[in-house]
């Protein structure tokens, strides 16, 4: 896999992405460098690829010329580490003279420092990639996940948490701190966070967060170690409304339900009655009862309450963000 971590010329993000996906594998310079791999030593790629070969290449004709890049010469400094192979490239246009022996010698002199720079950039890029992966992982959870300090200062929050804070569902944010929407729950939340954050203290705790209309949801507080003597607190809050768009197709796949049966099962799990489901689907109560009976049979349940409990055990999934 080829990745461009930085480029000093006027390549756009689209140019870089196009190079990585369409042209990297056909890059005559990179392929020649890999065939004569000499990490830690400067390499004038014109010694490996003739002008004629470069001018006839797919990279030159379909990429460089198309985007208006006159790159014609490259001086490379290959480097290798546990993350793989890479290089720092220095480029010149066709109207510029090539790299002479003195320049190659000077680059060789600084090869060790530049190699360390390349390795550091690669580690940072890997960390960025890992962070993006972790963020996507938590964003896909159908529950709000927040990481707070002992004083309730919010450090991180996934997409569902950001939505809940913006909408004022159960919790809110004030001066960067997490607070309960209901005044009677503010002090219990603050005290619970303080208890869980103490090193050697509570392994986990739960607290009820009131909602509008008299209902409440249960938040779980779990310690996250932050050094040997302190802990942050991860707060997990289930979404107040179900609305998981993936639940019906997952029920169909897991239990062999038809589309109508999966919709009935999901509706029952959300608290709808047989009559409400019949009205919503524009069908008779008798039909919905028959479908509900088949749901019970396929899920191996004897009561509707067992169906609800089973479906609630299936982890909800939040749709990926469009950004």
XYZ file of C-alpha atoms in Angstrom:
323
model
C 0.000 0.000 0.000
C 1.340 3.441 -0.994
C 0.608 6.577 0.960
C 1.683 10.175 0.287
C 2.029 11.901 3.675
C 3.143 15.298 2.353
C 3.973 16.982 -0.935
C 5.519 20.427 -1.328
C 4.243 21.041 -4.849
C 0.771 22.230 -5.706
C -0.895 18.841 -5.546
C -4.446 18.948 -4.260
C -5.886 16.335 -1.926
C -7.663 14.877 -4.974
C -4.327 14.658 -6.859
C -2.732 12.789 -3.955
C -5.662 10.394 -3.652
C -5.594 9.749 -7.413
C -1.860 9.051 -7.330
C -2.231 6.619 -4.431
C -5.086 4.672 -6.015
C -4.289 4.786 -9.752
C -0.638 5.569 -10.362
C 1.526 4.485 -7.419
C 1.750 0.885 -8.615
C 2.864 2.094 -12.076
C 5.365 4.690 -10.804
C 8.503 3.882 -12.849
C 10.731 5.740 -10.391
C 9.439 3.969 -7.291
C 9.580 0.576 -8.965
C 13.177 1.156 -10.068
C 14.122 2.315 -6.574
C 12.585 -0.811 -5.029
C 14.433 -3.081 -7.469
C 17.779 -1.588 -6.418
C 16.855 -1.013 -2.778
C 19.585 0.867 -0.879
C 18.066 2.425 2.252
C 19.903 5.342 3.823
C 21.687 6.395 0.632
C 20.709 9.143 -1.799
C 19.732 7.881 -5.223
C 19.416 9.862 -8.461
C 16.564 8.033 -10.163
C 17.676 9.308 -13.577
C 20.492 6.753 -13.257
C 17.854 4.015 -13.094
C 15.150 5.341 -15.442
C 16.106 6.922 -18.758
C 14.455 10.116 -19.987
C 12.881 8.135 -22.830
C 11.470 5.531 -20.461
C 10.020 8.217 -18.210
C 8.503 10.161 -21.142
C 6.761 6.986 -22.327
C 5.495 6.073 -18.861
C 1.879 5.961 -17.752
C 2.764 8.166 -14.767
C 4.175 10.964 -16.936
C 1.476 10.955 -19.628
C -1.665 10.201 -17.656
C -0.886 11.944 -14.374
C 1.869 14.575 -14.445
C 0.896 16.052 -17.819
C -2.831 15.947 -17.020
C -2.462 17.951 -13.802
C 0.120 20.328 -15.281
C 3.083 19.062 -13.219
C 6.434 19.380 -15.074
C 8.322 17.022 -12.716
C 11.082 15.339 -14.706
C 13.898 14.511 -12.279
C 13.849 12.909 -8.836
C 16.492 12.508 -6.163
C 15.309 9.943 -3.605
C 16.383 9.051 -0.103
C 15.031 5.560 0.632
C 14.306 4.612 4.223
C 13.093 1.459 5.910
C 11.564 0.808 9.335
C 9.165 -1.681 10.926
C 6.208 0.093 9.286
C 7.592 -0.587 5.799
C 9.570 1.138 3.051
C 9.408 4.767 2.019
C 11.419 7.652 0.662
C 11.841 11.396 0.685
C 11.852 12.664 -2.887
C 13.324 15.892 -4.267
C 11.935 16.894 -7.653
C 12.941 19.158 -10.539
C 11.224 20.124 -13.759
C 12.380 19.363 -17.302
C 13.859 22.841 -17.801
C 16.020 22.494 -14.669
C 19.393 20.781 -14.705
C 19.736 17.386 -13.142
C 21.153 16.610 -9.708
C 24.951 16.667 -9.783
C 27.288 14.480 -7.726
C 27.876 17.217 -5.134
C 24.160 17.446 -4.320
C 23.915 13.667 -4.027
C 26.928 13.667 -1.711
C 25.463 16.389 0.516
C 22.164 14.539 0.758
C 24.051 11.385 1.715
C 25.678 13.355 4.538
C 22.242 14.246 5.962
C 20.699 10.849 5.227
C 20.578 9.760 8.864
C 18.690 12.857 10.010
C 16.298 12.771 7.065
C 15.666 9.079 7.660
C 14.703 9.844 11.262
C 12.383 12.584 9.976
C 10.699 10.174 7.589
C 10.284 7.571 10.332
C 8.769 10.188 12.657
C 6.329 11.299 9.951
C 5.333 7.691 9.360
C 4.688 7.118 13.062
C 2.540 10.251 13.200
C 0.635 9.155 10.102
C 0.081 5.719 11.647
C -1.165 7.341 14.857
C -3.543 9.551 12.869
C -4.841 6.499 11.045
C -5.347 4.599 14.301
C -7.159 7.566 15.865
C -9.455 7.812 12.838
C -10.193 4.097 13.107
C -10.990 4.331 16.819
C -13.213 7.371 16.226
C -15.118 5.556 13.496
C -15.468 2.533 15.763
C -17.002 4.560 18.595
C -19.117 6.654 16.211
C -20.746 3.485 14.885
C -21.922 2.465 18.361
C -25.590 3.171 18.930
C -24.790 4.620 22.358
C -23.284 7.869 23.540
C -19.708 7.432 24.779
C -17.966 10.267 26.618
C -14.561 10.458 28.254
C -14.391 12.972 31.119
C -11.923 14.027 33.785
C -12.624 13.770 37.499
C -14.094 17.311 37.397
C -16.470 16.308 34.537
C -14.405 18.191 31.936
C -15.240 16.564 28.586
C -12.174 15.173 26.811
C -13.787 13.207 23.991
C -17.221 12.201 22.763
C -18.460 10.055 19.896
C -21.019 11.172 17.294
C -24.017 10.008 19.326
C -22.732 11.870 22.396
C -22.285 15.066 20.381
C -25.851 14.726 19.125
C -27.222 14.163 22.636
C -25.348 17.188 23.993
C -26.531 19.402 21.134
C -30.135 18.244 21.522
C -30.086 18.387 25.319
C -31.112 14.763 25.725
C -30.399 13.752 29.358
C -27.091 15.653 29.430
C -25.725 19.058 28.451
C -22.409 20.869 28.231
C -21.486 24.025 30.117
C -18.019 25.586 29.891
C -16.687 22.300 28.581
C -18.081 20.262 31.482
C -20.684 17.505 31.403
C -23.864 18.211 33.361
C -27.232 16.491 33.673
C -30.193 18.228 32.052
C -32.314 17.649 35.162
C -31.151 19.745 38.121
C -31.853 16.924 40.579
C -29.375 14.680 38.715
C -26.493 17.183 38.526
C -25.005 16.531 41.943
C -25.348 12.708 41.720
C -23.591 12.735 38.332
C -20.716 14.909 39.589
C -20.279 12.774 42.697
C -20.412 9.510 40.729
C -17.705 10.722 38.337
C -15.531 11.773 41.271
C -15.901 8.370 42.952
C -15.109 6.344 39.838
C -12.102 8.521 38.947
C -10.283 7.816 42.220
C -7.412 5.352 41.706
C -8.256 2.120 43.508
C -11.840 3.246 43.915
C -15.111 2.091 42.378
C -14.647 -0.301 39.400
C -17.876 0.948 37.808
C -21.093 2.702 38.705
C -24.500 3.484 37.222
C -26.725 6.525 37.524
C -30.229 7.361 36.304
C -30.512 10.418 34.086
C -34.065 11.810 33.866
C -35.636 12.531 30.471
C -38.490 14.756 29.497
C -41.857 13.122 30.141
C -40.895 11.435 33.378
C -38.758 8.659 31.908
C -35.073 8.049 32.638
C -32.105 6.283 31.079
C -29.294 4.509 32.893
C -25.756 5.761 32.315
C -22.790 3.515 33.096
C -19.538 5.004 34.406
C -16.323 3.023 33.880
C -12.788 4.061 34.940
C -10.093 4.512 32.288
C -6.551 4.499 33.632
C -4.616 7.741 33.047
C -1.158 7.070 34.423
C -0.407 5.140 37.622
C -2.250 7.432 40.043
C -5.266 8.882 38.252
C -8.197 7.790 36.132
C -10.507 9.358 33.604
C -14.112 8.181 33.413
C -15.871 6.743 30.379
C -19.612 7.382 30.486
C -21.856 5.193 28.329
C -25.426 6.411 27.764
C -27.862 4.374 25.642
C -29.773 6.354 23.071
C -33.193 7.342 24.345
C -34.941 6.270 21.178
C -34.196 3.064 19.309
C -34.318 3.993 15.646
C -31.515 1.600 14.700
C -31.794 1.297 10.892
C -29.714 -1.881 10.897
C -31.892 -3.910 13.267
C -34.437 -5.200 10.740
C -31.913 -6.529 8.183
C -29.912 -8.062 11.042
C -33.044 -9.804 12.384
C -33.790 -11.154 8.912
C -30.273 -12.561 8.613
C -30.000 -13.886 12.174
C -33.415 -15.540 12.471
C -34.690 -15.926 8.910
C -37.531 -13.432 9.398
C -39.397 -11.992 6.462
C -39.348 -8.223 5.956
C -42.781 -7.855 7.556
C -41.867 -10.120 10.476
C -38.641 -8.178 11.126
C -40.594 -4.913 11.130
C -43.097 -6.342 13.617
C -40.293 -7.621 15.870
C -38.517 -4.261 15.792
C -41.780 -2.475 16.519
C -42.514 -4.683 19.521
C -39.005 -4.021 20.848
C -39.658 -0.278 20.622
C -42.775 -0.651 22.755
C -45.491 -0.573 20.098
C -48.687 -2.591 20.643
C -50.218 -4.984 18.128
C -52.972 -2.444 17.389
C -50.455 0.380 16.895
C -48.411 -1.752 14.514
C -51.531 -2.688 12.556
C -52.501 0.985 12.209
C -48.960 1.951 11.254
C -48.704 -0.772 8.608
C -52.235 -0.311 7.312
C -53.225 -3.926 7.893
C -55.532 -5.866 10.172
C -54.834 -6.742 13.796
C -55.352 -10.408 12.844
C -52.532 -10.234 10.266
C -50.129 -8.581 12.708
C -50.970 -11.184 15.362
C -50.161 -13.988 12.921
C -46.866 -12.291 12.007
C -46.034 -11.795 15.691
C -46.759 -15.487 16.318
C -44.309 -16.486 13.565
C -41.723 -14.115 15.093
C -42.067 -15.906 18.444
C -41.628 -19.284 16.764
C -38.530 -18.271 14.774
C -36.894 -16.551 17.748
C -37.674 -19.465 20.053
C -39.727 -17.306 22.426
C -43.024 -17.993 24.198
C -43.980 -14.405 25.079
C -43.661 -11.025 23.438
C -41.679 -9.812 26.453
C -39.025 -12.434 25.627
C -38.836 -11.101 22.061
C -38.317 -7.571 23.385
C -35.615 -8.701 25.795
C -33.791 -10.693 23.104
C -33.793 -7.809 20.603
C -32.631 -5.342 23.250
C -29.558 -7.534 23.695
C -28.552 -6.916 20.073
C -26.119 -3.969 20.089
C -27.509 -0.972 18.194
C -25.393 0.443 15.396
C -25.165 4.147 14.564
C -24.954 4.980 10.830
C -21.533 6.227 9.672
C -21.201 10.005 9.458
C -21.492 11.564 6.021
C -18.435 13.707 6.699
